[in-house]
Each structure stands twice: as C-alpha cells, then as structure tokens.
Amino acid sequence: MLAMIFQIAINAPLHGLFDYLPPAGWSGDASVVGCRVEVIFGRGKTTGMIAGTAPDSSLPRSRLRKITRVLDQQPVMDPAMLELLMWAASYYQHPVGEVIAAALPLGLRQGRPLGGLEQVWSLTPAGAQQDPGMLARRAPRQWELWQRLEQSPGGVGETALSTLPQGWRNTLKRMLDKGWISSREEEPGTRRELVIRPGPELTTDQSRAAALITGATGFSPFLLFGVTGSGKTEVYFEAMEQVLAAGRQVLFLVPEIGLTPQLLERVRNRFDGNLAILHSGLSDGERMTSWRDAASGAAHIIIGTRSAALAPMARPGMIIVDEEHDPSFKQWEGFRYSARDMAVARARRHDVAIVLGSATPSLESLYNVRRGRYTQLDLPERPGAVNHPEIRLVDLRAHACDEGLSTPLVLAAEKHLAAGGQVLFFLNRRGYAPTLFCPGCGWTARCKRCDAGMVVHQRQQLLRCHHCDTRRKIPENCEDCQEALAPVGQGTERVEETLNRILPDYPQVRIDRDSTQRKGAMEELLGRIRSGQARILTGTQMLTKGHDFPDVSLVGVLNADQGLFGTDFRASERLAQTIVQVAGRAGRAERPGLVLVQTLYPEHPLLTRLVNDGYAAFAEACLKEREESGWPPFSHLALLRVESPGMQQTMAFLHQARQLLDLPTDLSVGVLGPAPAPMEKRAGRYRGQLLLEARERPILQRLLTDWLAKVRELPEARKVRWSIDVDPIELF
Ligand code: ADP
Ligand code: ZN
Ligand code: ZN
C-alpha cells in the first residue's frame, strides 16, 4: 500500500515523530526515509528528517500539513543508523529529533546541501625539491607541513591538515606564495587508494589476540585487556588490516584527550589513506567534510572522540574503542549517551567485531566477560621485556610532610633525578590551594553560588570556584577578625612552587587545565618534557592519557585518599584506574619504573589489593562489593536530576514525580530519594535527585517510558530544570 504519511523527526525538545502529508506533486517514490525536509512547525519553517512512513495517522488528515519540500535527492542517513538513533532516543529517554540532530553536522541540521568541492593542497616540483634538513632548522612549521604534503603526493585536504598545530593556514599561505604548494578543488571522496604499510612483528600474545579478532564473524565484542605499553594499538592495527583491505571502514574511538598528533601520526604511518577526523575542536566546515567522507565511504578510517560514535559509515567493518573505561565517553548534558555503549549497539546492528581496549577495563566490561558476552584478550607483557612499574604505598601517618610531599617521596625523587630520570607528580587538583582559611575565627572562603570552597589561584591572584567559575580577588585579611588568611592544602600550582624550593636544580613543567589554556601550550610543554629539557612534571588527569613519557622513572601520586571515601559508588574504581594509568607513564623505556602512592589509609583493603595483586584482582574484589550492595553492573540505574531557584521547589517537584511512579510489586525496581544532591547548591540553583535502581534493564525501560510521559505533563515540569540520566556514571 502506498504510504501517505511521512513521520518527521524535528530538532526540538519534544518526544515522538510528527506526521506530515507528502509535498504537493509527490510521485510516490518510497526511498525517502533518511532524507531531510523543510516543514512548517509551530510558527516557522524548520528542517526535519523523514524517519518513517505510514499508511495512516492517528490525527485526521485535515489537521495534517504538507511537507513544504524534500531537501535531498538521496537519503543523508541510512536506515541502519536511523534505526540505531531511534533506539537510542528511546533507551536514553531523549527527544528523537535532538538525537538525530546530534548525529548531523551543523550545516545539514540547518538544511544546507551535503555536496560541495574540497580544497586540496600538494607540493609543486619546486616545493618537492626543498631541503628538509634546512627547512627543519630554519622554519620548523613549514617543515612540518612540508612533510605532511610530501607523504601524500595525491594531495591533502583541510580535514587532514586541521590536526597540525594552530596557525597552519598562515604557514600554508607563505608556502603558496613561494610557489612550493599548489591548490585545487576536488570532488571529495575520490582521492586516494589505501596503502597499508607493515607493522612490527607481533609478540605471541599480540598475534593471538589479533587472530581471534580477525577470525571472528558477525557481531563479536572483545575486551582487550593490556597494561599501558603492552601494544594494544598494534593489535588494533593488525585487526584493522584485513577489514580495510576488504574495502570496509573502521571506526576508531578515543577519549577526549587521547586524540593526540602522535596517535594520528601512527595511524597515518600504518594506513596511508583517507582519515575522517571528528572531535569537538573542529570548525563546522571541517566537521562537514569529515562527516561526508565517512558517509560516502571515501574515508577508510573514521577516528574521533565521543561524538564520532554517531558518525555515518558507508561500509562498516569494525569498531575500536580505546581506553573504554574513560568517563569522557559519556555525554554530560542534552542527549546523555555513552559513546562506548552506543558503539557496542552499533557493532551489533552492523554485525561486525568491536574491540574495547584498556589497561584498566570498566567493571561493566569485565562483568560482560564474566557473563560470556565479551571475549577477553590479554596482553600481560610489554614488548621488549620492560619491567612493570612497581607500586608502593607511602604511609602519610608515619612520615613528615613538606607541603604535601612526604620525605620518602622527596628522597626517591632526588635519587631518580640524580640518576638522569624524570619524575612525575600527580595531583588531581589544579590551582594553588583548595581552601583559604582564617586561623583566627575558622572562616573559610566559600562560593556564594555553590556549596563549595573557593580555590586559591595564586598566580592570577584570584579565588575561583571550580563549579560555576565565579572569580574574586584574594582578600588579605579576614573580614570578621582581621587575622591574616592562609591557604590550606595543595593544588598543582603549590606543588610546583614547593618543588622549586626543594629541588631547585631541576626545571619543571606543570600540566593542567590552567597551564594549557593557550592554543599550542600543551604541545610546547610536552615538547619540553620529551626533549628532556624539563625534568619534573606536575599535573592532573590530563597527564595520564594518551601521552608517553619514556624517561619518567618515578611517579608520585600525592592524594590517593580523595577517591577512597568518595560519595559515589564508582569512586574506588576511578581511583584504581587513575593510579594504574598514571603508573603506566613510568618506565616505558629501559628504566624500570617506581610508583609511590601517598595515603593515610595504607591498610585500605581495595588499595592493598590493587598494589599487591594488580588491577584484575582489584576489579574482582570491587565487583564482589558491587554484587553485595547491588550496584551496577548488578543493577541498572536511572537518575532524575532537578534544579530550581529554591530547594523547596526542587523537592516539591521530586515528590510529585515520585508519586507518579508506578513501581512493580515484586520489588524488582528500587527507589532512592527524593533527596538533595550531594552538592545541594550549584551556580545559584538548588539541586535534588531521585534514583531508580532495577535488576533488569527492560523493566526499567518500560517503567521510565510510562513514568516520564506522566512527569512531562506535570505543570511544574515547565518551571524547574530537570533531566533523566539513564546509566549515569556519576551520582550528583
Ligand atoms: P598500548 O596501546 O597498549 O599502550 P602501544 O601499542 O602504544 O601500547 O605500544 C607501546 C610501544 O611498544 C609503542 O612504541 C609500540 O610501537 C611498541 N610496540 C608494540 N608492539 C610491538 C611489537 N610487537 N614489536 C615492537 N614494538 C612494539
Ligand atoms: Zn577570621
Ligand atoms: Zn560556584
């Protein structure tokens, strides 16, 4: 029967699809699903996507509008992807139009055409004759660009060059002016044959892992569990070879800060073809180009951070998720999806293999292995037989401390530095000190808009709130008793200052969000570490991912305890992951590494388990705890978060929502709350929450769908800010 109703997804915070009639003069061709349309919606015109067709609507025809026009000749989204996104919208309880919009580049969302030519640059004969040695000395930036172009005689497009440090366009212009580079416009997607270059000879463990992945058919999820430096990346590459050689595409996801130039360089050296790169730092034009290359199949490999999980693929062949445990795979606002979980759902739908890799797998993934859903592949050794770093605890109760640095740690640092090594100090807290304190009356500086202390930033001479970014000048004396105020506790800035005093002979760098704000600052600091010019590194989480520091022989973890007694049930898992990931920076070269973890609780069972028996044993113990307490992965969570200008209003809404809950009588779903959030006030708004916990996912899904439909109808639902987070990874 001829479908006469088009179901349109519209980018608006409304659930469901909207029924429209075909445009005037519609011929009846049925391949319209996935095409964009222009429709009248509310008071204006908007762009939507045809998500389905139906013979009839539940509304009378007289009330339906005609589609104004169909924007695409060909669908811009294939049915598999569309189905996946519709599934995700229902799973994450998010408006389907917004979910589909999240998977489209801005231009497509706005109704612009997908086509267009791309600018491509290549070296002219004069350019190719330049002496690279001379260039490297005289004009390092030109040399960098020259190398990139020299490696790709077929020409390089904008997307590929966008991974060069900021300012490459100026460099390019200079070289164009000299006649070294020529530019032309090309139809995208036809550029290059893929050339696969051989990798290193694999170790037995690596070969075995790669062979199992390559030998799998259909949907096959693998957990590649290998310590940092064990060669996981080489296993991914080996497994990718066959897929790529067969003309299929690979989707490669990395965490927010894992998409380093070094990784891209490694991929390019091994697979000389078209890469589509997707991350949050791209311009809209760049994103459009990458998206188009991924969709057309021109890109052999699609590599990117979280949002790349939603990238199109013309010929999906394999998915890789590196550092699968990383919290940055979770989207925090709007469409709150987990890119890792979406990747698994995609692999299932595309019927391909997926490799989740990590040195510290999430408990969810380990549990999936235990239940026989994933196949675990182990890489227990680093190639070249480099020793594993040794982890030791330093009992802070037993040793003197100088500004947070214990004597054993300082002595070890002196020894390692004297022996020519580099030393890394890890502290997950930026700024100078977390507290400004009055010794006279006990006053501390607090944020007026948040339940949080103001952090002292000595260099900027500011007190800053890390939650709402309120800033004010540091007062010298207490307003109440005039006593001089004192910064208490340590942030990275203060550790740097202390180290300058204790170990003045060794140049340092500090890497945290403050020191790397300027474009190019990160590269510059990393360069100083790699060249050996800097000997001491102080930094936050930023240091732990994606970077190799082969000469670091000692790592000091300054404040392990933060994670031991966190309010979140995932706190100890995160702590262990952080310690192991930081430890992974040490001893990658010939030097065996040592990791000293400072703690007030050296007998904490999870900590000792980790240190004595390693991450796998730790995870086993942690899973046992979760099982006993019924936390994920032994249950499934959904968190209703509410905020409003007053706590009373917040709690009232939560109570109303609670009353609408129709819980199954068999106790298969539990409720915690309503309760104020652990941080009750944030940015001037009062926050509360309600947590649902279910044994079975489908039960929770059904419950949420029914419940939220009712919650949305509450008059107060328009007066407070609220959201639902399915599979939340943090409970605040
Ligand atoms: P991971 O991804 O597990 O951290 P990598 O794949 O980055 O590990 O490997 C760490 C280092 O060891 C890299 O420099 C890599 O080139 C090298 N490497 C990995 N496998 C081999 C191998 N089979 N032979 C030689 N070098 C290897
Ligand atoms: Zn005071
Ligand atoms: Zn604040």
XYZ file of C-alpha atoms and ligand atoms in Angstrom, residues 447-454 464-470 681-684, ligand 3:
20
model
C 31.409 30.327 46.770
C 28.207 32.281 47.234
C 26.528 30.436 44.393
C 27.691 26.889 45.183
C 28.156 24.551 48.126
C 31.863 24.622 47.572
C 35.026 26.321 48.713
C 36.761 28.916 46.580
C 37.953 30.809 41.785
C 35.027 28.470 42.087
C 35.660 25.340 40.037
C 31.947 24.694 39.678
C 30.485 27.969 38.430
C 33.657 29.894 37.619
C 32.878 32.770 39.974
C 23.609 24.313 45.569
C 25.434 24.917 42.347
C 25.618 28.129 40.325
C 22.817 29.557 42.422
Zn 30.461 28.479 42.488
